[in-house]
mmCIF file of C-alpha atoms and ligand atoms in Angstrom:
data_model
loop_
_atom_site.group_PDB
_atom_site.id
_atom_site.type_symbol
_atom_site.label_atom_id
_atom_site.label_comp_id
_atom_site.label_asym_id
_atom_site.label_seq_id
_atom_site.Cartn_x
_atom_site.Cartn_y
_atom_site.Cartn_z
ATOM 1 C CA MET A 14 24.695 2.394 2.788
ATOM 2 C CA ILE A 15 24.753 0.115 -0.226
ATOM 3 C CA PHE A 16 23.969 1.639 -3.630
ATOM 4 C CA LEU A 17 22.246 -0.674 -6.060
ATOM 5 C CA HIS A 18 21.700 -0.056 -9.703
ATOM 6 C CA TYR A 19 18.173 -0.507 -10.968
ATOM 7 C CA ARG A 20 18.941 -3.799 -12.744
ATOM 8 C CA THR A 21 20.644 -5.293 -9.692
ATOM 9 C CA ALA A 22 17.787 -4.247 -7.433
ATOM 10 C CA GLU A 23 15.253 -5.630 -9.909
ATOM 11 C CA GLN A 24 17.053 -8.986 -9.959
ATOM 12 C CA LYS A 25 17.293 -9.053 -6.163
ATOM 13 C CA ILE A 26 13.570 -8.346 -5.838
ATOM 14 C CA ARG A 27 12.719 -10.988 -8.435
ATOM 15 C CA GLU A 28 14.707 -13.569 -6.451
ATOM 16 C CA LEU A 29 13.248 -12.696 -3.080
ATOM 17 C CA LEU A 30 9.707 -12.822 -4.437
ATOM 18 C CA LEU A 31 10.422 -16.367 -5.599
ATOM 19 C CA THR A 32 11.775 -17.490 -2.254
ATOM 20 C CA HIS A 33 9.532 -15.792 0.320
ATOM 21 C CA SER A 34 5.875 -16.104 1.181
ATOM 22 C CA ALA A 35 3.633 -13.172 0.294
ATOM 23 C CA SER A 36 3.476 -11.972 3.915
ATOM 24 C CA THR A 37 7.240 -11.476 4.266
ATOM 25 C CA ALA A 38 8.025 -10.675 0.625
ATOM 26 C CA LEU A 39 6.418 -7.223 0.658
ATOM 27 C CA GLN A 40 8.449 -6.091 3.680
ATOM 28 C CA LYS A 41 11.612 -7.454 2.067
ATOM 29 C CA VAL A 42 10.946 -5.517 -1.135
ATOM 30 C CA VAL A 43 10.446 -2.342 0.903
ATOM 31 C CA ASP A 44 13.759 -3.027 2.687
ATOM 32 C CA VAL A 45 15.657 -3.532 -0.596
ATOM 33 C CA LEU A 46 14.291 -0.264 -1.996
ATOM 34 C CA TYR A 47 15.012 1.720 1.165
ATOM 35 C CA GLU A 48 18.496 0.318 1.683
ATOM 36 C CA GLY A 49 19.494 0.246 -1.976
ATOM 37 C CA PHE A 50 18.810 3.846 -2.930
ATOM 38 C CA GLU A 51 20.025 6.641 -0.705
ATOM 39 C CA LYS A 52 17.562 9.129 -2.184
ATOM 40 C CA TYR A 53 14.611 6.911 -1.201
ATOM 41 C CA SER A 54 14.152 8.294 2.309
ATOM 42 C CA TRP A 55 10.801 6.670 3.092
ATOM 43 C CA VAL A 56 9.346 3.646 1.317
ATOM 44 C CA GLY A 57 5.896 2.203 1.913
ATOM 45 C CA ILE A 58 3.353 -0.075 0.287
ATOM 46 C CA TYR A 59 -0.321 0.830 0.563
ATOM 47 C CA LEU A 60 -2.908 -1.877 -0.108
ATOM 48 C CA VAL A 61 -6.413 -1.267 -1.433
ATOM 49 C CA LYS A 62 -9.210 -2.193 0.971
ATOM 50 C CA GLY A 63 -12.585 -1.152 -0.445
ATOM 51 C CA ASP A 64 -12.154 2.469 -1.506
ATOM 52 C CA MET A 65 -9.320 3.111 0.937
ATOM 53 C CA LEU A 66 -5.559 2.738 0.807
ATOM 54 C CA VAL A 67 -4.246 1.058 3.941
ATOM 55 C CA LEU A 68 -0.566 1.245 4.822
ATOM 56 C CA GLY A 69 1.204 -2.112 4.770
ATOM 57 C CA PRO A 70 4.971 -2.646 5.115
ATOM 58 C CA TRP A 71 7.107 0.491 5.263
ATOM 59 C CA LYS A 72 10.623 1.582 6.123
ATOM 60 C CA GLY A 73 11.955 4.998 7.042
ATOM 61 C CA LYS A 74 13.131 7.031 9.992
ATOM 62 C CA GLN A 75 9.585 7.994 11.024
ATOM 63 C CA ALA A 76 6.101 6.525 10.937
ATOM 64 C CA THR A 77 3.479 8.376 8.911
ATOM 65 C CA GLU A 78 0.176 9.531 10.356
ATOM 66 C CA HIS A 79 -1.441 8.756 6.976
ATOM 67 C CA THR A 80 -2.031 5.053 7.519
ATOM 68 C CA THR A 81 -5.359 5.141 5.656
ATOM 69 C CA ILE A 82 -6.015 7.360 2.634
ATOM 70 C CA PRO A 83 -9.307 7.483 0.704
ATOM 71 C CA PHE A 84 -9.170 7.061 -3.097
ATOM 72 C CA GLY A 85 -8.848 10.503 -4.641
ATOM 73 C CA ARG A 86 -7.114 12.127 -1.631
ATOM 74 C CA GLY A 87 -3.489 13.183 -1.726
ATOM 75 C CA VAL A 88 -0.938 12.116 -4.300
ATOM 76 C CA CYS A 89 -1.460 8.500 -3.203
ATOM 77 C CA GLY A 90 -5.220 8.687 -3.666
ATOM 78 C CA ALA A 91 -4.786 10.293 -7.096
ATOM 79 C CA ALA A 92 -2.549 7.460 -8.311
ATOM 80 C CA ALA A 93 -4.992 4.887 -6.939
ATOM 81 C CA LYS A 94 -7.884 6.552 -8.737
ATOM 82 C CA THR A 95 -6.213 6.944 -12.135
ATOM 83 C CA GLY A 96 -3.924 3.886 -12.025
ATOM 84 C CA LYS A 97 -1.087 6.103 -13.268
ATOM 85 C CA THR A 98 2.315 6.813 -11.742
ATOM 86 C CA GLU A 99 2.483 10.185 -9.961
ATOM 87 C CA LEU A 100 5.837 11.944 -9.927
ATOM 88 C CA VAL A 101 5.974 15.113 -7.834
ATOM 89 C CA ASN A 102 9.230 17.052 -8.155
ATOM 90 C CA ASP A 103 8.354 19.635 -5.509
ATOM 91 C CA VAL A 104 5.733 18.612 -2.972
ATOM 92 C CA SER A 105 5.386 22.210 -1.719
ATOM 93 C CA THR A 106 3.768 23.210 -5.016
ATOM 94 C CA ASP A 107 1.344 20.283 -5.314
ATOM 95 C CA LYS A 108 -1.995 21.114 -3.724
ATOM 96 C CA ARG A 109 -2.934 17.447 -3.461
ATOM 97 C CA TYR A 110 0.066 16.591 -1.315
ATOM 98 C CA LEU A 111 -0.647 15.203 2.163
ATOM 99 C CA SER A 112 2.338 16.066 4.297
ATOM 100 C CA CYS A 113 3.949 13.271 6.279
ATOM 101 C CA PHE A 114 7.514 14.388 6.952
ATOM 102 C CA HIS A 115 9.040 17.889 7.088
ATOM 103 C CA SER A 116 12.111 16.604 5.257
ATOM 104 C CA THR A 117 10.219 15.412 2.151
ATOM 105 C CA ARG A 118 10.880 17.447 -1.013
ATOM 106 C CA SER A 119 9.691 15.077 -3.740
ATOM 107 C CA GLU A 120 7.567 11.950 -4.036
ATOM 108 C CA ILE A 121 6.721 9.138 -6.449
ATOM 109 C CA VAL A 122 3.665 6.915 -6.236
ATOM 110 C CA VAL A 123 3.433 3.841 -8.477
ATOM 111 C CA PRO A 124 0.205 1.828 -8.611
ATOM 112 C CA ILE A 125 0.355 -1.962 -8.313
ATOM 113 C CA LYS A 126 -2.164 -3.294 -10.852
ATOM 114 C CA LYS A 127 -3.498 -6.616 -12.006
ATOM 115 C CA LEU A 128 -5.602 -6.571 -15.190
ATOM 116 C CA HIS A 129 -5.924 -2.765 -14.845
ATOM 117 C CA VAL A 130 -7.325 -3.058 -11.305
ATOM 118 C CA VAL A 131 -5.330 -1.157 -8.685
ATOM 119 C CA LEU A 132 -4.436 -3.505 -5.805
ATOM 120 C CA GLY A 133 -2.064 -1.185 -4.015
ATOM 121 C CA GLU A 134 0.843 1.158 -4.595
ATOM 122 C CA ILE A 135 4.462 1.857 -3.854
ATOM 123 C CA ASP A 136 4.934 5.267 -2.242
ATOM 124 C CA ILE A 137 8.424 6.750 -1.949
ATOM 125 C CA ASP A 138 9.430 10.089 -0.442
ATOM 126 C CA SER A 139 12.778 11.788 -0.910
ATOM 127 C CA PHE A 140 14.565 14.496 1.040
ATOM 128 C CA ARG A 141 15.889 15.672 -2.356
ATOM 129 C CA SER A 142 13.972 17.931 -4.717
ATOM 130 C CA ALA A 143 13.142 16.286 -8.042
ATOM 131 C CA ALA A 144 14.755 13.050 -6.846
ATOM 132 C CA PHE A 145 12.726 10.817 -9.154
ATOM 133 C CA ASN A 146 13.129 10.536 -12.908
ATOM 134 C CA ARG A 147 11.814 8.283 -15.697
ATOM 135 C CA ASN A 148 14.375 5.608 -14.710
ATOM 136 C CA ASP A 149 12.922 5.460 -11.199
ATOM 137 C CA ALA A 150 9.410 5.373 -12.632
ATOM 138 C CA SER A 151 10.094 2.527 -15.067
ATOM 139 C CA PHE A 152 12.108 0.557 -12.475
ATOM 140 C CA LEU A 153 9.354 0.935 -9.854
ATOM 141 C CA GLU A 154 6.666 0.078 -12.426
ATOM 142 C CA LYS A 155 8.514 -3.208 -13.047
ATOM 143 C CA VAL A 156 8.685 -3.831 -9.286
ATOM 144 C CA ALA A 157 4.953 -3.044 -8.996
ATOM 145 C CA ASP A 158 4.283 -5.524 -11.783
ATOM 146 C CA MET A 159 6.209 -8.232 -9.930
ATOM 147 C CA LEU A 160 4.399 -7.367 -6.682
ATOM 148 C CA SER A 161 0.998 -7.665 -8.351
ATOM 149 C CA GLN A 162 1.524 -11.446 -8.394
ATOM 150 C CA HIS A 163 2.013 -11.475 -4.603
ATOM 151 C CA ILE A 164 -0.929 -9.416 -3.343
HETATM 152 N N1 LIG B 3 2.293 12.206 0.705
HETATM 153 C C1 LIG B 3 1.275 11.220 0.459
HETATM 154 C C2 LIG B 3 0.777 10.625 1.737
HETATM 155 C C3 LIG B 3 1.558 9.454 2.194
HETATM 156 S S1 LIG B 3 3.028 9.850 2.948
HETATM 157 O O1 LIG B 3 3.948 10.406 1.928
HETATM 158 C C4 LIG B 3 3.736 8.502 3.558
HETATM 159 C C5 LIG B 3 0.137 11.820 -0.347
HETATM 160 O O2 LIG B 3 0.141 13.000 -0.658
HETATM 161 O O3 LIG B 3 -0.803 11.097 -0.681
#
């Protein structure tokens, strides 16, 4: 497992977005996030279709049953509705949480926005409690910003 610092990962993502077409770039970004950070145990990108979130590229040990999520449902739907990053330190205490994997303890959802319109989101689960901090949030918000040009 390779451990990347946020800046290195950001640079890597910036480069791959310049060199790959939109269709392959999203999967490559997911791969960099999953492989670069051990605590990111499942990484997916949901894309907005109408008032639904539809799962796009993802990487993790298991597939999720939540491949479509209506706006407003779950942590993902909340982030899509408000356009704000959701950081859940303990999923067992968040009533909105839609369970995907028994191993998940914490989750972060970062909307991908263009001109304040939510186009999609980055959803990351961790097997660690409180795995995500403000550094993860600001790093992933930068990644989401870069992705907004490719959706
Ligand atoms: N836990 C999310 C659903 C997506 S899975 O984590 C992949 C939620 O509460 O919206």
